[in-house]
Amino acid sequence: MIADRPTTADRIRQVGVTVSEVACVFGTLVGTGVIGTRVAESSGGSLSAEATHLAPAGPAFSIWSVIYLGLLAYTVWQWLPSQATSPRHRAIGWLVAASMLLNAAWLLVTQVNLIAVSVGVIIALLAVLVATNGRLLRHAPSGTADAVITDGTLGLYLGWVTVATCANVAAALGAHGWRPTGLLADVLAVAVLAVAALVGVGLARWARGGAGPGRWGIALALAWGLAWIAVGRTASDPHSLPAAIAAGLGALVVLGSTWAVGRGVDRHPDGLRPDGRKGAPVTSRP
């Protein structure tokens, strides 16, 4: 049951999320070149759209605008009186704050050419987002607005960072002199893209008991990233038809599996889960 009045811990958490949002905005201003160097131009160009076989084409990064707006909306949302003592915000608030701080940290370390450090930061960010979305699966949204703002935003965040992690690792390897070419480069790219698609399938099944916006947020962001990798490998260097085909097919597999999982959930409206067990995966409601 939700407490009538926010506790001191609730207020501290709300302030912590807000301060982290401010830090995230600062990092964004640095990363977009407003008060720093654009990410694509930092770290000696290792993170540009033409750096590796796994680099998405430039327009792919516009998804950050949606994610950042969603994080801003979440920051405001968690301050509303109806949300202040919500069990789900108590469960995820500090994790969301940590994700925003890690986001800012990633942008800052790439500014000073610490590309190897950026890999550690983005892996930590990915782990935090997995934990955050996992907690959302255990706490149902209070309504449509909560599902869209909270689950939708954090789903997009997780899906995109999954793709970005692959690209970041490839960029770091390239920056440190490991740049496979020819057939080897194609084979490795296809293998990584296949794994990314399988991860997308796994995430769809994992998130099947959660809110639709969260499940689809993960899938759409992951498919978006894969699709723009396909575009990048056909429209600019390094050209790779095998990588482009693998990325395009991967995007379709992720979307198709998410749709199939959604249909399975819809067919069990009486609390019977898709795996045949009774009881909804979500165990708590605010």
PDB file of C-alpha atoms in Angstrom:
ATOM      1  CA  MET A   1       0.000   0.000   0.000  1.00  0.00           C
ATOM      2  CA  ILE A   2       1.226   3.474  -0.827  1.00  0.00           C
ATOM      3  CA  ALA A   3       2.009   5.667   2.178  1.00  0.00           C
ATOM      4  CA  ASP A   4      -0.115   8.811   2.520  1.00  0.00           C
ATOM      5  CA  ARG A   5       2.866  11.075   2.924  1.00  0.00           C
ATOM      6  CA  PRO A   6       6.311  10.920   1.287  1.00  0.00           C
ATOM      7  CA  THR A   7       9.084   9.966   3.664  1.00  0.00           C
ATOM      8  CA  THR A   8      12.428  11.713   4.000  1.00  0.00           C
ATOM      9  CA  ALA A   9      13.929   8.901   1.932  1.00  0.00           C
ATOM     10  CA  ASP A  10      11.392   9.586  -0.818  1.00  0.00           C
ATOM     11  CA  ARG A  11      12.345  13.257  -0.930  1.00  0.00           C
ATOM     12  CA  ILE A  12      16.061  12.486  -0.963  1.00  0.00           C
ATOM     13  CA  ARG A  13      15.492  10.047  -3.838  1.00  0.00           C
ATOM     14  CA  GLN A  14      13.485  12.613  -5.810  1.00  0.00           C
ATOM     15  CA  VAL A  15      16.212  15.219  -5.342  1.00  0.00           C
ATOM     16  CA  GLY A  16      18.866  12.658  -6.302  1.00  0.00           C
ATOM     17  CA  VAL A  17      17.048  11.886  -9.558  1.00  0.00           C
ATOM     18  CA  THR A  18      16.704  15.599 -10.296  1.00  0.00           C
ATOM     19  CA  VAL A  19      20.372  16.370  -9.643  1.00  0.00           C
ATOM     20  CA  SER A  20      21.337  13.437 -11.869  1.00  0.00           C
ATOM     21  CA  GLU A  21      19.076  14.779 -14.607  1.00  0.00           C
ATOM     22  CA  VAL A  22      20.890  18.126 -14.435  1.00  0.00           C
ATOM     23  CA  ALA A  23      24.232  16.302 -14.731  1.00  0.00           C
ATOM     24  CA  CYS A  24      22.872  14.345 -17.696  1.00  0.00           C
ATOM     25  CA  VAL A  25      21.802  17.565 -19.421  1.00  0.00           C
ATOM     26  CA  PHE A  26      25.288  18.991 -18.878  1.00  0.00           C
ATOM     27  CA  GLY A  27      26.865  15.869 -20.351  1.00  0.00           C
ATOM     28  CA  THR A  28      24.524  16.109 -23.319  1.00  0.00           C
ATOM     29  CA  LEU A  29      25.551  19.702 -23.990  1.00  0.00           C
ATOM     30  CA  VAL A  30      29.158  18.554 -23.977  1.00  0.00           C
ATOM     31  CA  GLY A  31      28.519  15.550 -26.213  1.00  0.00           C
ATOM     32  CA  THR A  32      26.501  17.476 -28.779  1.00  0.00           C
ATOM     33  CA  GLY A  33      29.228  20.077 -29.177  1.00  0.00           C
ATOM     34  CA  VAL A  34      27.404  22.958 -27.510  1.00  0.00           C
ATOM     35  CA  ILE A  35      30.142  23.305 -24.880  1.00  0.00           C
ATOM     36  CA  GLY A  36      32.476  20.540 -25.990  1.00  0.00           C
ATOM     37  CA  THR A  37      33.420  18.321 -28.921  1.00  0.00           C
ATOM     38  CA  ARG A  38      30.758  16.285 -30.689  1.00  0.00           C
ATOM     39  CA  VAL A  39      30.973  12.587 -29.833  1.00  0.00           C
ATOM     40  CA  ALA A  40      31.645  11.632 -33.451  1.00  0.00           C
ATOM     41  CA  GLU A  41      34.688  13.913 -33.456  1.00  0.00           C
ATOM     42  CA  SER A  42      36.014  12.974 -30.023  1.00  0.00           C
ATOM     43  CA  SER A  43      38.469  10.187 -29.199  1.00  0.00           C
ATOM     44  CA  GLY A  44      40.251  10.732 -32.498  1.00  0.00           C
ATOM     45  CA  GLY A  45      37.158   9.907 -34.519  1.00  0.00           C
ATOM     46  CA  SER A  46      36.958   6.382 -33.096  1.00  0.00           C
ATOM     47  CA  LEU A  47      33.245   6.843 -32.424  1.00  0.00           C
ATOM     48  CA  SER A  48      32.295   8.224 -35.817  1.00  0.00           C
ATOM     49  CA  ALA A  49      29.760   6.606 -38.118  1.00  0.00           C
ATOM     50  CA  GLU A  50      32.595   5.377 -40.362  1.00  0.00           C
ATOM     51  CA  ALA A  51      34.914   4.035 -37.691  1.00  0.00           C
ATOM     52  CA  THR A  52      33.980   0.323 -37.695  1.00  0.00           C
ATOM     53  CA  HIS A  53      31.677  -2.269 -39.234  1.00  0.00           C
ATOM     54  CA  LEU A  54      29.377  -1.915 -36.209  1.00  0.00           C
ATOM     55  CA  ALA A  55      28.996   1.851 -36.254  1.00  0.00           C
ATOM     56  CA  PRO A  56      25.416   3.031 -36.946  1.00  0.00           C
ATOM     57  CA  ALA A  57      24.918   5.776 -39.522  1.00  0.00           C
ATOM     58  CA  GLY A  58      24.732   9.299 -38.108  1.00  0.00           C
ATOM     59  CA  PRO A  59      20.918   9.728 -38.022  1.00  0.00           C
ATOM     60  CA  ALA A  60      20.655   6.741 -35.656  1.00  0.00           C
ATOM     61  CA  PHE A  61      21.832   8.902 -32.781  1.00  0.00           C
ATOM     62  CA  SER A  62      18.729  11.095 -33.011  1.00  0.00           C
ATOM     63  CA  ILE A  63      17.100   8.497 -30.749  1.00  0.00           C
ATOM     64  CA  TRP A  64      18.961  10.128 -27.886  1.00  0.00           C
ATOM     65  CA  SER A  65      16.639  13.131 -28.214  1.00  0.00           C
ATOM     66  CA  VAL A  66      13.658  10.878 -27.465  1.00  0.00           C
ATOM     67  CA  ILE A  67      15.449   9.158 -24.579  1.00  0.00           C
ATOM     68  CA  TYR A  68      16.563  12.440 -23.037  1.00  0.00           C
ATOM     69  CA  LEU A  69      13.054  13.891 -23.286  1.00  0.00           C
ATOM     70  CA  GLY A  70      11.735  10.730 -21.673  1.00  0.00           C
ATOM     71  CA  LEU A  71      14.233  11.006 -18.810  1.00  0.00           C
ATOM     72  CA  LEU A  72      13.211  14.625 -18.293  1.00  0.00           C
ATOM     73  CA  ALA A  73       9.553  13.557 -18.262  1.00  0.00           C
ATOM     74  CA  TYR A  74      10.369  10.825 -15.745  1.00  0.00           C
ATOM     75  CA  THR A  75      12.158  13.313 -13.509  1.00  0.00           C
ATOM     76  CA  VAL A  76       9.048  15.498 -13.434  1.00  0.00           C
ATOM     77  CA  TRP A  77       6.694  12.506 -13.172  1.00  0.00           C
ATOM     78  CA  GLN A  78       8.336  11.082 -10.072  1.00  0.00           C
ATOM     79  CA  TRP A  79       7.726  14.407  -8.287  1.00  0.00           C
ATOM     80  CA  LEU A  80       3.947  14.255  -8.701  1.00  0.00           C
ATOM     81  CA  PRO A  81       2.102  13.631  -5.414  1.00  0.00           C
ATOM     82  CA  SER A  82       0.458  10.534  -6.910  1.00  0.00           C
ATOM     83  CA  GLN A  83       3.894   9.062  -7.707  1.00  0.00           C
ATOM     84  CA  ALA A  84       6.071  10.218  -4.830  1.00  0.00           C
ATOM     85  CA  THR A  85       5.501   7.111  -2.695  1.00  0.00           C
ATOM     86  CA  SER A  86       4.999   4.626  -5.534  1.00  0.00           C
ATOM     87  CA  PRO A  87       6.757   1.300  -4.826  1.00  0.00           C
ATOM     88  CA  ARG A  88       8.101   1.205  -8.394  1.00  0.00           C
ATOM     89  CA  HIS A  89       9.770   4.599  -8.084  1.00  0.00           C
ATOM     90  CA  ARG A  90      11.175   3.590  -4.749  1.00  0.00           C
ATOM     91  CA  ALA A  91      12.541   0.494  -6.481  1.00  0.00           C
ATOM     92  CA  ILE A  92      14.046   2.185  -9.542  1.00  0.00           C
ATOM     93  CA  GLY A  93      14.647   5.823  -8.637  1.00  0.00           C
ATOM     94  CA  TRP A  94      18.268   5.497  -7.598  1.00  0.00           C
ATOM     95  CA  LEU A  95      19.005   3.201 -10.524  1.00  0.00           C
ATOM     96  CA  VAL A  96      17.585   5.763 -12.961  1.00  0.00           C
ATOM     97  CA  ALA A  97      19.727   8.407 -11.276  1.00  0.00           C
ATOM     98  CA  ALA A  98      22.797   6.169 -11.621  1.00  0.00           C
ATOM     99  CA  SER A  99      22.047   5.632 -15.311  1.00  0.00           C
ATOM    100  CA  MET A 100      21.962   9.373 -15.936  1.00  0.00           C
ATOM    101  CA  LEU A 101      25.234   9.907 -14.088  1.00  0.00           C
ATOM    102  CA  LEU A 102      26.872   7.091 -16.055  1.00  0.00           C
ATOM    103  CA  ASN A 103      25.523   8.621 -19.259  1.00  0.00           C
ATOM    104  CA  ALA A 104      27.140  11.933 -18.389  1.00  0.00           C
ATOM    105  CA  ALA A 105      30.356  10.173 -17.357  1.00  0.00           C
ATOM    106  CA  TRP A 106      30.531   8.361 -20.709  1.00  0.00           C
ATOM    107  CA  LEU A 107      30.228  11.618 -22.597  1.00  0.00           C
ATOM    108  CA  LEU A 108      32.895  13.240 -20.460  1.00  0.00           C
ATOM    109  CA  VAL A 109      35.469  10.426 -20.713  1.00  0.00           C
ATOM    110  CA  THR A 110      35.139  10.336 -24.502  1.00  0.00           C
ATOM    111  CA  GLN A 111      35.898  14.051 -24.530  1.00  0.00           C
ATOM    112  CA  VAL A 112      39.334  13.357 -23.096  1.00  0.00           C
ATOM    113  CA  ASN A 113      40.039  10.385 -25.396  1.00  0.00           C
ATOM    114  CA  LEU A 114      39.622   7.717 -22.727  1.00  0.00           C
ATOM    115  CA  ILE A 115      37.995   5.316 -25.164  1.00  0.00           C
ATOM    116  CA  ALA A 116      38.981   2.219 -23.160  1.00  0.00           C
ATOM    117  CA  VAL A 117      37.446   3.702 -20.018  1.00  0.00           C
ATOM    118  CA  SER A 118      34.281   4.466 -21.974  1.00  0.00           C
ATOM    119  CA  VAL A 119      33.800   0.729 -22.532  1.00  0.00           C
ATOM    120  CA  GLY A 120      33.743   0.113 -18.796  1.00  0.00           C
ATOM    121  CA  VAL A 121      31.315   2.985 -18.296  1.00  0.00           C
ATOM    122  CA  ILE A 122      28.878   1.818 -20.971  1.00  0.00           C
ATOM    123  CA  ILE A 123      28.958  -1.767 -19.693  1.00  0.00           C
ATOM    124  CA  ALA A 124      28.129  -0.440 -16.221  1.00  0.00           C
ATOM    125  CA  LEU A 125      25.322   1.617 -17.771  1.00  0.00           C
ATOM    126  CA  LEU A 126      23.978  -1.463 -19.548  1.00  0.00           C
ATOM    127  CA  ALA A 127      24.016  -3.438 -16.292  1.00  0.00           C
ATOM    128  CA  VAL A 128      22.154  -0.660 -14.468  1.00  0.00           C
ATOM    129  CA  LEU A 129      19.506  -0.498 -17.196  1.00  0.00           C
ATOM    130  CA  VAL A 130      18.999  -4.268 -17.122  1.00  0.00           C
ATOM    131  CA  ALA A 131      18.509  -4.076 -13.355  1.00  0.00           C
ATOM    132  CA  THR A 132      16.134  -1.126 -13.708  1.00  0.00           C
ATOM    133  CA  ASN A 133      13.955  -2.816 -16.300  1.00  0.00           C
ATOM    134  CA  GLY A 134      14.017  -5.996 -14.248  1.00  0.00           C
ATOM    135  CA  ARG A 135      12.550  -4.135 -11.293  1.00  0.00           C
ATOM    136  CA  LEU A 136       9.879  -2.608 -13.511  1.00  0.00           C
ATOM    137  CA  LEU A 137       8.780  -6.136 -14.395  1.00  0.00           C
ATOM    138  CA  ARG A 138       8.023  -6.691 -10.707  1.00  0.00           C
ATOM    139  CA  HIS A 139       6.071  -3.456 -10.261  1.00  0.00           C
ATOM    140  CA  ALA A 140       3.171  -2.756 -12.597  1.00  0.00           C
ATOM    141  CA  PRO A 141       2.612   0.822 -13.837  1.00  0.00           C
ATOM    142  CA  SER A 142      -0.109   2.910 -12.224  1.00  0.00           C
ATOM    143  CA  GLY A 143      -1.672   3.643 -15.603  1.00  0.00           C
ATOM    144  CA  THR A 144      -1.015   4.409 -19.250  1.00  0.00           C
ATOM    145  CA  ALA A 145       0.946   7.597 -18.553  1.00  0.00           C
ATOM    146  CA  ASP A 146       3.252   5.785 -16.151  1.00  0.00           C
ATOM    147  CA  ALA A 147       3.741   2.941 -18.616  1.00  0.00           C
ATOM    148  CA  VAL A 148       4.676   5.318 -21.451  1.00  0.00           C
ATOM    149  CA  ILE A 149       6.865   7.690 -19.423  1.00  0.00           C
ATOM    150  CA  THR A 150       8.609   5.154 -17.224  1.00  0.00           C
ATOM    151  CA  ASP A 151       8.557   1.809 -19.016  1.00  0.00           C
ATOM    152  CA  GLY A 152       8.681   3.277 -22.512  1.00  0.00           C
ATOM    153  CA  THR A 153      11.634   5.557 -21.778  1.00  0.00           C
ATOM    154  CA  LEU A 154      13.659   2.971 -19.887  1.00  0.00           C
ATOM    155  CA  GLY A 155      12.887   0.345 -22.523  1.00  0.00           C
ATOM    156  CA  LEU A 156      14.197   2.598 -25.287  1.00  0.00           C
ATOM    157  CA  TYR A 157      17.210   3.398 -23.142  1.00  0.00           C
ATOM    158  CA  LEU A 158      18.057  -0.288 -22.635  1.00  0.00           C
ATOM    159  CA  GLY A 159      17.491  -1.247 -26.270  1.00  0.00           C
ATOM    160  CA  TRP A 160      19.686   1.507 -27.626  1.00  0.00           C
ATOM    161  CA  VAL A 161      22.502   1.048 -25.094  1.00  0.00           C
ATOM    162  CA  THR A 162      22.576  -2.649 -26.033  1.00  0.00           C
ATOM    163  CA  VAL A 163      23.466  -1.687 -29.603  1.00  0.00           C
ATOM    164  CA  ALA A 164      25.708   1.155 -28.487  1.00  0.00           C
ATOM    165  CA  THR A 165      27.741  -1.218 -26.314  1.00  0.00           C
ATOM    166  CA  CYS A 166      28.594  -3.362 -29.333  1.00  0.00           C
ATOM    167  CA  ALA A 167      29.605  -0.279 -31.303  1.00  0.00           C
ATOM    168  CA  ASN A 168      31.605   1.104 -28.379  1.00  0.00           C
ATOM    169  CA  VAL A 169      33.623  -2.088 -27.894  1.00  0.00           C
ATOM    170  CA  ALA A 170      34.394  -2.241 -31.624  1.00  0.00           C
ATOM    171  CA  ALA A 171      35.443   1.426 -31.571  1.00  0.00           C
ATOM    172  CA  ALA A 172      37.758   0.865 -28.608  1.00  0.00           C
ATOM    173  CA  LEU A 173      39.408  -2.122 -30.281  1.00  0.00           C
ATOM    174  CA  GLY A 174      39.907  -0.080 -33.436  1.00  0.00           C
ATOM    175  CA  ALA A 175      41.328   2.841 -31.478  1.00  0.00           C
ATOM    176  CA  HIS A 176      43.915   0.509 -29.945  1.00  0.00           C
ATOM    177  CA  GLY A 177      45.058  -0.845 -33.280  1.00  0.00           C
ATOM    178  CA  TRP A 178      42.897  -3.908 -33.832  1.00  0.00           C
ATOM    179  CA  ARG A 179      41.201  -3.259 -37.161  1.00  0.00           C
ATOM    180  CA  PRO A 180      40.374  -6.480 -39.011  1.00  0.00           C
ATOM    181  CA  THR A 181      39.796  -6.110 -42.734  1.00  0.00           C
ATOM    182  CA  GLY A 182      38.350  -8.119 -45.595  1.00  0.00           C
ATOM    183  CA  LEU A 183      36.638 -11.418 -44.922  1.00  0.00           C
ATOM    184  CA  LEU A 184      37.633 -11.522 -41.254  1.00  0.00           C
ATOM    185  CA  ALA A 185      36.004  -8.141 -40.617  1.00  0.00           C
ATOM    186  CA  ASP A 186      32.800  -9.274 -42.331  1.00  0.00           C
ATOM    187  CA  VAL A 187      32.658 -12.558 -40.423  1.00  0.00           C
ATOM    188  CA  LEU A 188      33.223 -10.897 -37.055  1.00  0.00           C
ATOM    189  CA  ALA A 189      30.631  -8.200 -37.780  1.00  0.00           C
ATOM    190  CA  VAL A 190      28.026 -10.774 -38.809  1.00  0.00           C
ATOM    191  CA  ALA A 191      28.739 -12.828 -35.680  1.00  0.00           C
ATOM    192  CA  VAL A 192      28.334  -9.856 -33.353  1.00  0.00           C
ATOM    193  CA  LEU A 193      25.171  -8.704 -35.119  1.00  0.00           C
ATOM    194  CA  ALA A 194      23.712 -12.206 -34.844  1.00  0.00           C
ATOM    195  CA  VAL A 195      24.415 -12.181 -31.118  1.00  0.00           C
ATOM    196  CA  ALA A 196      22.791  -8.730 -30.818  1.00  0.00           C
ATOM    197  CA  ALA A 197      19.669 -10.057 -32.549  1.00  0.00           C
ATOM    198  CA  LEU A 198      19.568 -13.070 -30.220  1.00  0.00           C
ATOM    199  CA  VAL A 199      19.912 -10.739 -27.249  1.00  0.00           C
ATOM    200  CA  GLY A 200      16.921  -8.815 -28.626  1.00  0.00           C
ATOM    201  CA  VAL A 201      14.911 -12.045 -28.794  1.00  0.00           C
ATOM    202  CA  GLY A 202      15.935 -12.872 -25.247  1.00  0.00           C
ATOM    203  CA  LEU A 203      14.969  -9.415 -24.008  1.00  0.00           C
ATOM    204  CA  ALA A 204      11.559  -9.716 -25.676  1.00  0.00           C
ATOM    205  CA  ARG A 205      10.885 -12.978 -23.844  1.00  0.00           C
ATOM    206  CA  TRP A 206      12.278 -11.610 -20.595  1.00  0.00           C
ATOM    207  CA  ALA A 207      10.062  -8.493 -20.774  1.00  0.00           C
ATOM    208  CA  ARG A 208       6.898 -10.304 -21.861  1.00  0.00           C
ATOM    209  CA  GLY A 209       5.236  -9.924 -18.463  1.00  0.00           C
ATOM    210  CA  GLY A 210       5.884  -6.188 -18.306  1.00  0.00           C
ATOM    211  CA  ALA A 211       4.099  -3.180 -19.736  1.00  0.00           C
ATOM    212  CA  GLY A 212       3.785  -3.077 -23.526  1.00  0.00           C
ATOM    213  CA  PRO A 213       5.591   0.284 -23.911  1.00  0.00           C
ATOM    214  CA  GLY A 214       8.607  -1.144 -22.110  1.00  0.00           C
ATOM    215  CA  ARG A 215       8.758  -4.334 -24.164  1.00  0.00           C
ATOM    216  CA  TRP A 216       8.289  -2.462 -27.424  1.00  0.00           C
ATOM    217  CA  GLY A 217      10.662   0.289 -26.351  1.00  0.00           C
ATOM    218  CA  ILE A 218      13.470  -2.239 -26.035  1.00  0.00           C
ATOM    219  CA  ALA A 219      12.643  -3.814 -29.398  1.00  0.00           C
ATOM    220  CA  LEU A 220      12.214  -0.578 -31.338  1.00  0.00           C
ATOM    221  CA  ALA A 221      15.456   0.940 -30.067  1.00  0.00           C
ATOM    222  CA  LEU A 222      17.417  -2.241 -30.730  1.00  0.00           C
ATOM    223  CA  ALA A 223      15.910  -2.612 -34.217  1.00  0.00           C
ATOM    224  CA  TRP A 224      16.518   1.085 -34.891  1.00  0.00           C
ATOM    225  CA  GLY A 225      20.204   0.708 -34.085  1.00  0.00           C
ATOM    226  CA  LEU A 226      20.581  -2.443 -36.177  1.00  0.00           C
ATOM    227  CA  ALA A 227      18.770  -0.878 -39.120  1.00  0.00           C
ATOM    228  CA  TRP A 228      21.080   2.137 -39.094  1.00  0.00           C
ATOM    229  CA  ILE A 229      24.111  -0.139 -38.963  1.00  0.00           C
ATOM    230  CA  ALA A 230      22.742  -1.699 -42.158  1.00  0.00           C
ATOM    231  CA  VAL A 231      22.416   1.752 -43.704  1.00  0.00           C
ATOM    232  CA  GLY A 232      25.915   2.702 -42.604  1.00  0.00           C
ATOM    233  CA  ARG A 233      27.506  -0.355 -44.158  1.00  0.00           C
ATOM    234  CA  THR A 234      25.867   0.324 -47.522  1.00  0.00           C
ATOM    235  CA  ALA A 235      26.026   4.123 -47.640  1.00  0.00           C
ATOM    236  CA  SER A 236      29.506   4.843 -46.307  1.00  0.00           C
ATOM    237  CA  ASP A 237      32.857   3.272 -45.453  1.00  0.00           C
ATOM    238  CA  PRO A 238      33.579   0.661 -44.382  1.00  0.00           C
ATOM    239  CA  HIS A 239      31.256  -0.958 -46.920  1.00  0.00           C
ATOM    240  CA  SER A 240      30.127  -4.461 -46.014  1.00  0.00           C
ATOM    241  CA  LEU A 241      27.184  -6.154 -47.674  1.00  0.00           C
ATOM    242  CA  PRO A 242      27.310  -9.156 -45.297  1.00  0.00           C
ATOM    243  CA  ALA A 243      27.191  -6.861 -42.257  1.00  0.00           C
ATOM    244  CA  ALA A 244      24.376  -4.811 -43.791  1.00  0.00           C
ATOM    245  CA  ILE A 245      22.300  -7.918 -44.492  1.00  0.00           C
ATOM    246  CA  ALA A 246      22.957  -9.336 -41.018  1.00  0.00           C
ATOM    247  CA  ALA A 247      21.993  -6.060 -39.362  1.00  0.00           C
ATOM    248  CA  GLY A 248      18.831  -5.693 -41.422  1.00  0.00           C
ATOM    249  CA  LEU A 249      17.749  -9.272 -40.742  1.00  0.00           C
ATOM    250  CA  GLY A 250      18.587  -8.808 -37.082  1.00  0.00           C
ATOM    251  CA  ALA A 251      16.258  -5.813 -36.866  1.00  0.00           C
ATOM    252  CA  LEU A 252      13.430  -7.841 -38.411  1.00  0.00           C
ATOM    253  CA  VAL A 253      14.070 -10.764 -36.058  1.00  0.00           C
ATOM    254  CA  VAL A 254      13.918  -8.495 -33.001  1.00  0.00           C
ATOM    255  CA  LEU A 255      10.660  -6.873 -34.111  1.00  0.00           C
ATOM    256  CA  GLY A 256       9.123 -10.181 -35.156  1.00  0.00           C
ATOM    257  CA  SER A 257       9.969 -11.920 -31.899  1.00  0.00           C
ATOM    258  CA  THR A 258       8.577  -9.032 -29.869  1.00  0.00           C
ATOM    259  CA  TRP A 259       5.352  -9.114 -31.857  1.00  0.00           C
ATOM    260  CA  ALA A 260       5.097 -12.880 -31.362  1.00  0.00           C
ATOM    261  CA  VAL A 261       5.686 -12.545 -27.626  1.00  0.00           C
ATOM    262  CA  GLY A 262       3.026  -9.835 -27.449  1.00  0.00           C
ATOM    263  CA  ARG A 263       0.510 -12.102 -29.148  1.00  0.00           C
ATOM    264  CA  GLY A 264       1.335 -14.847 -26.686  1.00  0.00           C
ATOM    265  CA  VAL A 265       0.682 -12.506 -23.763  1.00  0.00           C
ATOM    266  CA  ASP A 266      -2.627 -11.358 -25.278  1.00  0.00           C
ATOM    267  CA  ARG A 267      -3.776 -14.973 -25.569  1.00  0.00           C
ATOM    268  CA  HIS A 268      -3.533 -15.473 -21.827  1.00  0.00           C
ATOM    269  CA  PRO A 269      -5.820 -12.782 -20.377  1.00  0.00           C
ATOM    270  CA  ASP A 270      -6.816 -14.834 -17.318  1.00  0.00           C
ATOM    271  CA  GLY A 271      -3.461 -14.751 -15.587  1.00  0.00           C
ATOM    272  CA  LEU A 272      -1.981 -17.760 -17.380  1.00  0.00           C
ATOM    273  CA  ARG A 273       1.513 -16.842 -18.407  1.00  0.00           C
ATOM    274  CA  PRO A 274       2.924 -17.698 -21.837  1.00  0.00           C
ATOM    275  CA  ASP A 275       5.132 -20.328 -20.218  1.00  0.00           C
ATOM    276  CA  GLY A 276       2.044 -22.159 -18.979  1.00  0.00           C
ATOM    277  CA  ARG A 277       2.306 -21.210 -15.319  1.00  0.00           C
ATOM    278  CA  LYS A 278      -0.408 -19.353 -13.483  1.00  0.00           C
ATOM    279  CA  GLY A 279       0.025 -15.927 -12.093  1.00  0.00           C
ATOM    280  CA  ALA A 280       1.122 -12.715 -13.749  1.00  0.00           C
ATOM    281  CA  PRO A 281       4.863 -12.053 -13.831  1.00  0.00           C
ATOM    282  CA  VAL A 282       4.260  -8.616 -12.285  1.00  0.00           C
ATOM    283  CA  THR A 283       3.947  -9.086  -8.555  1.00  0.00           C
ATOM    284  CA  SER A 284       3.374  -5.620  -7.195  1.00  0.00           C
ATOM    285  CA  ARG A 285       1.153  -2.723  -8.063  1.00  0.00           C
ATOM    286  CA  PRO A 286       1.501   0.790  -6.732  1.00  0.00           C
TER     287      PRO A 286
END
